[in-house]
CSV table of N, CA and C in Angstrom, one decimal:
chain,number,residue,atom,x,y,z
I,1,MET,N,0.9,-1.1,-0.1
I,1,MET,CA,-0.2,-0.1,0.0
I,1,MET,C,0.8,1.2,0.0
I,2,THR,N,0.7,2.2,-1.0
I,2,THR,CA,1.3,3.4,-1.0
I,2,THR,C,0.9,4.3,0.1
I,3,TYR,N,1.7,5.1,0.5
I,3,TYR,CA,1.5,6.3,1.4
I,3,TYR,C,0.2,7.1,1.0
I,4,GLU,N,0.0,7.3,-0.1
I,4,GLU,CA,-1.1,8.3,-0.8
I,4,GLU,C,-2.4,7.2,-0.6
I,5,ASN,N,-2.3,5.9,-0.7
I,5,ASN,CA,-3.4,5.2,-0.7
I,5,ASN,C,-3.8,5.2,0.9
I,6,SER,N,-3.0,5.0,1.7
I,6,SER,CA,-2.9,5.1,3.1
I,6,SER,C,-3.7,6.3,3.7
I,7,LEU,N,-3.3,7.5,3.2
I,7,LEU,CA,-3.6,8.7,3.6
I,7,LEU,C,-5.2,9.0,2.9
I,8,ALA,N,-5.5,8.5,1.8
I,8,ALA,CA,-6.8,8.6,1.1
I,8,ALA,C,-7.6,7.9,2.2
I,9,GLY,N,-7.4,6.6,2.4
I,9,GLY,CA,-8.0,5.6,3.2
I,9,GLY,C,-8.3,6.4,4.8
I,10,ARG,N,-7.2,6.9,5.5
I,10,ARG,CA,-7.5,7.5,6.5
I,10,ARG,C,-8.4,8.6,6.4
I,11,ILE,N,-8.6,9.5,5.4
I,11,ILE,CA,-9.2,10.7,5.2
I,11,ILE,C,-10.6,10.4,5.2
I,12,GLU,N,-11.1,9.3,4.3
I,12,GLU,CA,-12.4,8.9,4.1
I,12,GLU,C,-12.9,7.9,5.3
I,13,GLY,N,-11.9,7.3,6.0
I,13,GLY,CA,-12.4,6.4,7.0
I,13,GLY,C,-12.6,6.8,8.4
I,14,ASP,N,-11.8,7.7,8.6
I,14,ASP,CA,-11.6,8.3,10.1
I,14,ASP,C,-13.3,8.9,10.5
I,15,ARG,N,-13.5,8.7,11.7
I,15,ARG,CA,-14.9,9.3,12.2
I,15,ARG,C,-14.6,10.9,12.2
I,16,ILE,N,-15.9,11.5,11.5
I,16,ILE,CA,-15.8,12.8,11.6
I,16,ILE,C,-15.5,13.6,12.8
I,17,ASP,N,-16.1,13.0,14.1
I,17,ASP,CA,-15.5,13.7,15.3
I,17,ASP,C,-14.3,13.7,15.7
I,18,ARG,N,-13.5,12.5,15.3
I,18,ARG,CA,-12.1,12.4,15.5
I,18,ARG,C,-11.3,13.3,14.5
I,19,VAL,N,-11.7,13.6,13.2
I,19,VAL,CA,-11.1,14.5,12.3
I,19,VAL,C,-11.3,15.8,12.9
I,20,ALA,N,-12.3,16.4,13.1
I,20,ALA,CA,-12.6,17.6,13.8
I,20,ALA,C,-11.7,18.0,15.0
I,21,GLU,N,-11.8,16.9,16.0
I,21,GLU,CA,-10.7,16.8,17.3
I,21,GLU,C,-9.5,17.2,16.8
I,22,TRP,N,-8.9,16.2,16.0
I,22,TRP,CA,-7.5,16.2,15.5
I,22,TRP,C,-7.4,17.7,14.8
I,23,LEU,N,-8.2,18.3,14.0
I,23,LEU,CA,-7.8,19.5,13.3
I,23,LEU,C,-8.0,20.6,14.7
I,24,GLU,N,-8.9,20.6,15.6
I,24,GLU,CA,-8.7,21.5,16.6
I,24,GLU,C,-7.3,21.5,17.3
I,25,ALA,N,-7.0,20.3,17.6
I,25,ALA,CA,-5.6,20.1,18.2
I,25,ALA,C,-4.3,20.6,17.4
I,26,SER,N,-4.5,20.3,16.3
I,26,SER,CA,-3.4,20.6,15.3
I,26,SER,C,-3.4,21.9,14.9
I,27,LEU,N,-4.4,22.7,14.4
I,27,LEU,CA,-4.5,24.0,14.2
I,27,LEU,C,-5.1,25.1,15.2
I,28,GLY,N,-5.8,24.7,16.2
I,28,GLY,CA,-6.4,25.3,16.8
I,28,GLY,C,-8.0,25.5,16.5
I,29,PRO,N,-8.8,25.9,17.2
I,29,PRO,CA,-10.1,26.0,16.8
I,29,PRO,C,-10.6,27.1,16.1
I,30,ARG,N,-10.0,28.2,16.2
I,30,ARG,CA,-10.2,29.4,15.5
I,30,ARG,C,-10.0,29.1,13.8
I,31,LEU,N,-8.7,28.9,13.7
I,31,LEU,CA,-8.4,28.6,12.4
I,31,LEU,C,-9.2,27.4,11.7
I,32,THR,N,-9.2,26.3,12.5
I,32,THR,CA,-10.1,25.2,11.9
I,32,THR,C,-11.5,25.5,11.6
I,33,ALA,N,-12.2,26.5,12.4
I,33,ALA,CA,-13.5,26.8,12.4
I,33,ALA,C,-13.6,27.8,11.2
I,34,PHE,N,-12.4,28.6,11.1
I,34,PHE,CA,-12.7,29.9,9.9
I,34,PHE,C,-12.5,28.9,8.7
I,35,SER,N,-11.6,28.0,8.4
I,35,SER,CA,-11.3,27.5,7.4
I,35,SER,C,-12.3,26.3,6.6
I,36,VAL,N,-13.4,26.0,7.7
I,36,VAL,CA,-14.6,25.1,7.3
I,36,VAL,C,-15.9,26.1,7.6
I,37,ARG,N,-15.7,27.3,7.7
I,37,ARG,CA,-16.9,28.2,7.9
I,37,ARG,C,-17.9,27.8,8.7
I,38,VAL,N,-17.5,27.7,10.1
I,38,VAL,CA,-18.4,27.6,11.3
I,38,VAL,C,-17.9,28.3,12.3
I,39,THR,N,-18.5,28.3,13.4
I,39,THR,CA,-18.2,28.7,14.5
I,39,THR,C,-17.4,28.1,15.5
I,40,PRO,N,-16.4,28.5,16.2
I,40,PRO,CA,-15.5,27.6,17.0
I,40,PRO,C,-16.3,26.8,18.0
I,41,LEU,N,-17.6,27.4,18.5
I,41,LEU,CA,-18.5,26.6,19.4
I,41,LEU,C,-19.1,25.2,18.7
I,42,ARG,N,-19.5,25.5,17.4
I,42,ARG,CA,-20.1,24.4,16.6
I,42,ARG,C,-18.9,23.3,16.4
I,43,LEU,N,-17.8,23.6,15.9
I,43,LEU,CA,-16.7,22.9,15.7
I,43,LEU,C,-16.4,21.9,17.0
I,44,GLY,N,-16.6,22.6,18.2
I,44,GLY,CA,-16.4,22.0,19.4
I,44,GLY,C,-17.4,20.7,19.5
I,45,LYS,N,-18.7,21.3,19.2
I,45,LYS,CA,-19.5,20.3,19.3
I,45,LYS,C,-19.4,19.1,18.4
I,46,ILE,N,-19.0,19.3,17.3
I,46,ILE,CA,-18.5,18.1,16.5
I,46,ILE,C,-17.5,17.6,16.8
I,47,ALA,N,-16.5,18.0,17.3
I,47,ALA,CA,-15.4,17.3,17.8
I,47,ALA,C,-15.7,16.4,18.9
I,48,HIS,N,-16.7,16.9,19.7
I,48,HIS,CA,-17.2,15.9,21.0
I,48,HIS,C,-18.2,15.1,20.7
I,49,GLY,N,-18.6,14.7,19.5
I,49,GLY,CA,-19.6,14.0,19.2
I,49,GLY,C,-21.2,14.5,19.5
I,50,ASP,N,-21.3,15.7,19.7
I,50,ASP,CA,-22.5,16.3,20.4
I,50,ASP,C,-23.3,16.8,19.0
I,51,GLU,N,-22.7,16.9,17.9
I,51,GLU,CA,-23.5,17.2,16.6
I,51,GLU,C,-23.0,16.6,15.4
I,52,GLN,N,-23.7,16.1,14.6
I,52,GLN,CA,-23.0,15.6,13.3
I,52,GLN,C,-23.3,16.6,12.2
I,53,PRO,N,-22.2,17.0,11.6
I,53,PRO,CA,-22.2,17.8,10.6
I,53,PRO,C,-23.0,17.4,9.4
I,54,GLY,N,-23.5,18.3,8.5
I,54,GLY,CA,-24.0,18.0,7.1
I,54,GLY,C,-23.1,17.6,6.2
I,55,ASP,N,-23.5,17.0,5.1
I,55,ASP,CA,-22.7,16.5,3.9
I,55,ASP,C,-21.5,17.7,3.6
I,56,GLU,N,-22.1,18.9,3.4
I,56,GLU,CA,-21.2,19.7,3.0
I,56,GLU,C,-20.1,20.1,4.0
I,57,LEU,N,-20.2,20.4,5.4
I,57,LEU,CA,-19.5,20.6,6.3
I,57,LEU,C,-18.4,19.4,6.7
I,58,GLU,N,-18.9,18.2,6.3
I,58,GLU,CA,-17.9,17.0,6.6
I,58,GLU,C,-17.3,17.2,5.4
I,59,ARG,N,-17.5,17.4,4.3
I,59,ARG,CA,-16.7,17.6,3.1
I,59,ARG,C,-15.9,18.5,3.5
I,60,ARG,N,-15.6,19.8,3.9
I,60,ARG,CA,-15.0,21.0,4.2
I,60,ARG,C,-14.0,20.3,5.2
I,61,LEU,N,-14.5,19.9,6.2
I,61,LEU,CA,-13.8,19.1,7.2
I,61,LEU,C,-12.5,18.1,6.8
I,62,ARG,N,-13.0,17.3,5.9
I,62,ARG,CA,-12.2,16.2,5.4
I,62,ARG,C,-11.1,16.8,4.3
I,63,ASN,N,-11.6,17.8,3.6
I,63,ASN,CA,-10.6,18.4,2.7
I,63,ASN,C,-9.3,19.0,3.6
I,64,LEU,N,-10.0,19.8,4.5
I,64,LEU,CA,-8.9,20.5,5.4
I,64,LEU,C,-8.1,19.3,6.1
I,65,TYR,N,-8.5,18.2,6.5
I,65,TYR,CA,-7.8,17.5,7.1
I,65,TYR,C,-7.0,16.8,6.2
I,66,ALA,N,-7.3,16.5,4.8
I,66,ALA,CA,-6.2,16.1,4.0
I,66,ALA,C,-5.1,17.1,3.6
I,67,VAL,N,-5.3,18.3,3.7
I,67,VAL,CA,-4.2,19.3,3.4
I,67,VAL,C,-3.3,19.3,4.8
I,68,VAL,N,-3.9,19.3,5.8
I,68,VAL,CA,-3.0,19.3,7.2
I,68,VAL,C,-2.3,18.2,7.3
I,69,ARG,N,-2.9,17.0,7.1
I,69,ARG,CA,-2.1,15.5,7.3
I,69,ARG,C,-1.0,15.7,6.4
I,70,LEU,N,-1.1,16.1,5.1
I,70,LEU,CA,-0.1,16.2,4.1
I,70,LEU,C,1.2,17.1,4.5
I,71,LEU,N,0.6,18.2,5.1
I,71,LEU,CA,1.6,19.2,5.5
I,71,LEU,C,2.4,18.8,6.8
I,72,THR,N,1.6,18.1,7.5
I,72,THR,CA,2.4,17.4,8.9
I,72,THR,C,3.2,16.3,8.7
I,73,GLN,N,3.1,15.7,7.6
I,73,GLN,CA,3.8,14.4,7.1
I,73,GLN,C,4.9,14.8,6.3
I,74,ARG,N,5.0,16.0,5.7
I,74,ARG,CA,6.1,16.3,4.9
I,74,ARG,C,7.3,16.8,5.8
I,75,ASP,N,8.2,17.3,5.2
I,75,ASP,CA,9.2,17.8,5.9
I,75,ASP,C,9.2,19.1,5.5
I,76,ALA,N,8.2,19.9,6.3
I,76,ALA,CA,8.0,21.3,6.0
I,76,ALA,C,8.8,22.0,6.9
I,77,LEU,N,9.1,23.4,6.6
I,77,LEU,CA,10.0,24.3,7.6
I,77,LEU,C,8.9,25.2,8.1
I,78,GLU,N,7.9,25.4,7.8
I,78,GLU,CA,7.1,25.9,8.5
I,78,GLU,C,5.8,25.3,8.9
I,79,PRO,N,4.9,25.6,10.1
I,79,PRO,CA,4.0,24.8,10.5
I,79,PRO,C,2.8,25.1,9.7
I,80,ALA,N,1.7,24.2,9.8
I,80,ALA,CA,0.6,24.2,9.0
I,80,ALA,C,-0.2,25.4,9.0
I,81,GLN,N,-0.4,25.9,10.2
I,81,GLN,CA,-1.1,27.1,10.5
I,81,GLN,C,-0.4,28.5,9.5
I,82,GLU,N,0.9,28.6,9.6
I,82,GLU,CA,1.4,29.6,8.8
I,82,GLU,C,1.3,29.3,7.2
I,83,TRP,N,1.4,28.1,6.9
I,83,TRP,CA,1.3,27.6,5.5
I,83,TRP,C,-0.2,28.1,5.1
I,84,LEU,N,-1.3,27.7,5.8
I,84,LEU,CA,-2.7,28.1,5.6
I,84,LEU,C,-3.2,29.4,5.4
I,85,THR,N,-2.4,30.1,6.2
I,85,THR,CA,-2.9,31.5,6.3
I,85,THR,C,-2.0,32.6,5.5
I,86,ARG,N,-1.0,32.0,4.9
I,86,ARG,CA,0.0,33.1,4.2
I,86,ARG,C,-0.5,32.9,2.8
I,87,PRO,N,-0.6,34.2,1.9
I,87,PRO,CA,-0.9,34.2,0.6
I,87,PRO,C,0.0,33.3,-0.2
I,88,ASN,N,-0.5,32.4,-1.2
I,88,ASN,CA,0.5,31.4,-1.8
I,88,ASN,C,0.3,31.9,-3.3
I,89,PRO,N,1.5,31.9,-3.9
I,89,PRO,CA,1.7,32.3,-5.4
I,89,PRO,C,0.9,31.5,-6.2
I,90,GLU,N,1.1,30.1,-5.7
I,90,GLU,CA,0.5,29.0,-6.7
I,90,GLU,C,-1.1,29.0,-6.7
I,91,LEU,N,-1.8,29.8,-5.7
I,91,LEU,CA,-3.0,29.9,-5.5
I,91,LEU,C,-3.5,31.6,-5.6
I,92,HIS,N,-2.7,32.2,-6.8
I,92,HIS,CA,-3.2,33.4,-7.3
I,92,HIS,C,-3.1,34.6,-5.9
I,93,ASP,N,-2.0,34.0,-5.2
I,93,ASP,CA,-1.7,35.0,-3.8
I,93,ASP,C,-2.9,35.1,-2.9
I,94,ARG,N,-3.6,33.9,-2.6
I,94,ARG,CA,-4.8,33.7,-1.9
I,94,ARG,C,-4.2,32.8,-1.0
I,95,ALA,N,-4.8,32.8,0.5
I,95,ALA,CA,-4.3,32.0,1.3
I,95,ALA,C,-5.0,30.6,1.1
I,96,PRO,N,-4.6,29.6,1.4
I,96,PRO,CA,-5.2,28.3,1.5
I,96,PRO,C,-6.4,28.2,2.1
I,97,ALA,N,-6.4,28.6,3.3
I,97,ALA,CA,-7.7,28.5,4.3
I,97,ALA,C,-8.7,29.4,3.8
I,98,GLU,N,-8.5,30.5,3.0
I,98,GLU,CA,-9.6,31.3,2.4
I,98,GLU,C,-10.2,30.2,1.4
I,99,LEU,N,-9.4,29.8,0.5
I,99,LEU,CA,-10.0,29.1,-0.6
I,99,LEU,C,-11.0,27.8,0.0
I,100,LEU,N,-10.4,27.0,1.1
I,100,LEU,CA,-11.3,26.1,1.7
I,100,LEU,C,-12.7,26.6,2.3
I,101,ARG,N,-12.5,27.8,2.9
I,101,ARG,CA,-13.4,28.3,3.5
I,101,ARG,C,-14.5,28.7,2.4
I,102,GLU,N,-14.1,29.1,1.3
I,102,GLU,CA,-15.3,29.4,0.3
I,102,GLU,C,-15.8,28.5,-0.3
I,103,GLY,N,-15.3,27.3,-0.1
I,103,GLY,CA,-15.8,26.0,-0.7
I,103,GLY,C,-15.4,25.7,-2.2
I,104,GLU,N,-14.2,26.3,-2.6
I,104,GLU,CA,-13.6,26.1,-3.8
I,104,GLU,C,-13.2,24.5,-4.0
I,105,SER,N,-13.0,24.2,-5.0
I,105,SER,CA,-12.1,22.9,-5.2
I,105,SER,C,-11.0,22.8,-4.4
I,106,PRO,N,-10.9,21.5,-3.7
I,106,PRO,CA,-9.6,21.7,-2.7
I,106,PRO,C,-8.4,21.2,-3.7
I,107,GLU,N,-8.7,20.7,-4.8
I,107,GLU,CA,-7.4,20.3,-5.5
I,107,GLU,C,-6.2,21.1,-5.9
I,108,PRO,N,-6.4,22.3,-6.0
I,108,PRO,CA,-5.5,23.4,-6.0
I,108,PRO,C,-4.8,23.3,-4.9
I,109,VAL,N,-5.5,23.5,-3.8
I,109,VAL,CA,-4.6,23.6,-2.5
I,109,VAL,C,-3.8,22.3,-2.0
I,110,TRP,N,-4.4,21.2,-2.4
I,110,TRP,CA,-3.6,19.7,-2.4
I,110,TRP,C,-2.3,19.9,-3.1
I,111,PHE,N,-2.4,20.4,-4.2
I,111,PHE,CA,-1.2,20.2,-5.2
I,111,PHE,C,-0.3,21.6,-4.8
I,112,ALA,N,-0.7,22.6,-4.2
I,112,ALA,CA,0.2,23.7,-3.4
I,112,ALA,C,0.8,22.9,-2.4
I,113,ALA,N,0.1,22.1,-1.6
I,113,ALA,CA,0.5,21.7,-0.4
I,113,ALA,C,1.8,20.4,-0.6
I,114,SER,N,1.6,19.8,-1.8
I,114,SER,CA,2.2,18.7,-2.2
I,114,SER,C,3.8,19.0,-2.5
I,115,PRO,N,4.7,18.2,-1.9
I,115,PRO,CA,6.0,18.6,-2.1
I,115,PRO,C,6.5,18.6,-3.9
I,116,THR,N,7.3,19.4,-4.1
I,116,THR,CA,7.9,19.2,-5.4
I,116,THR,C,9.0,18.4,-5.6
I,117,PHE,N,9.4,17.8,-6.9
I,117,PHE,CA,10.2,16.9,-7.0
I,117,PHE,C,11.2,17.3,-7.9
């Protein structure tokens, strides 16, 4: 099994409350909530299993999870929080968190986060 297949399985297979909880711990509740367009309070309810997100919010959480997992797995010189909030030239100088928040296709953000060879 390749790393990519393992990561894809984890992204789709992990329980959404665990995904939300991991994102809160990794990025903090404010950046996570901003990136998926919810309040930190609602994010906390999802992370603690008190609320189930709708399909759209679950998709946003899993898209953010994919990017942050990739960033934390690669040998990056900057934390995921900085990468997500800094304007990125590969994304027309927009911050990755902003694009994810707006619900745009996550693929450009994934490619920008991927290591170049």
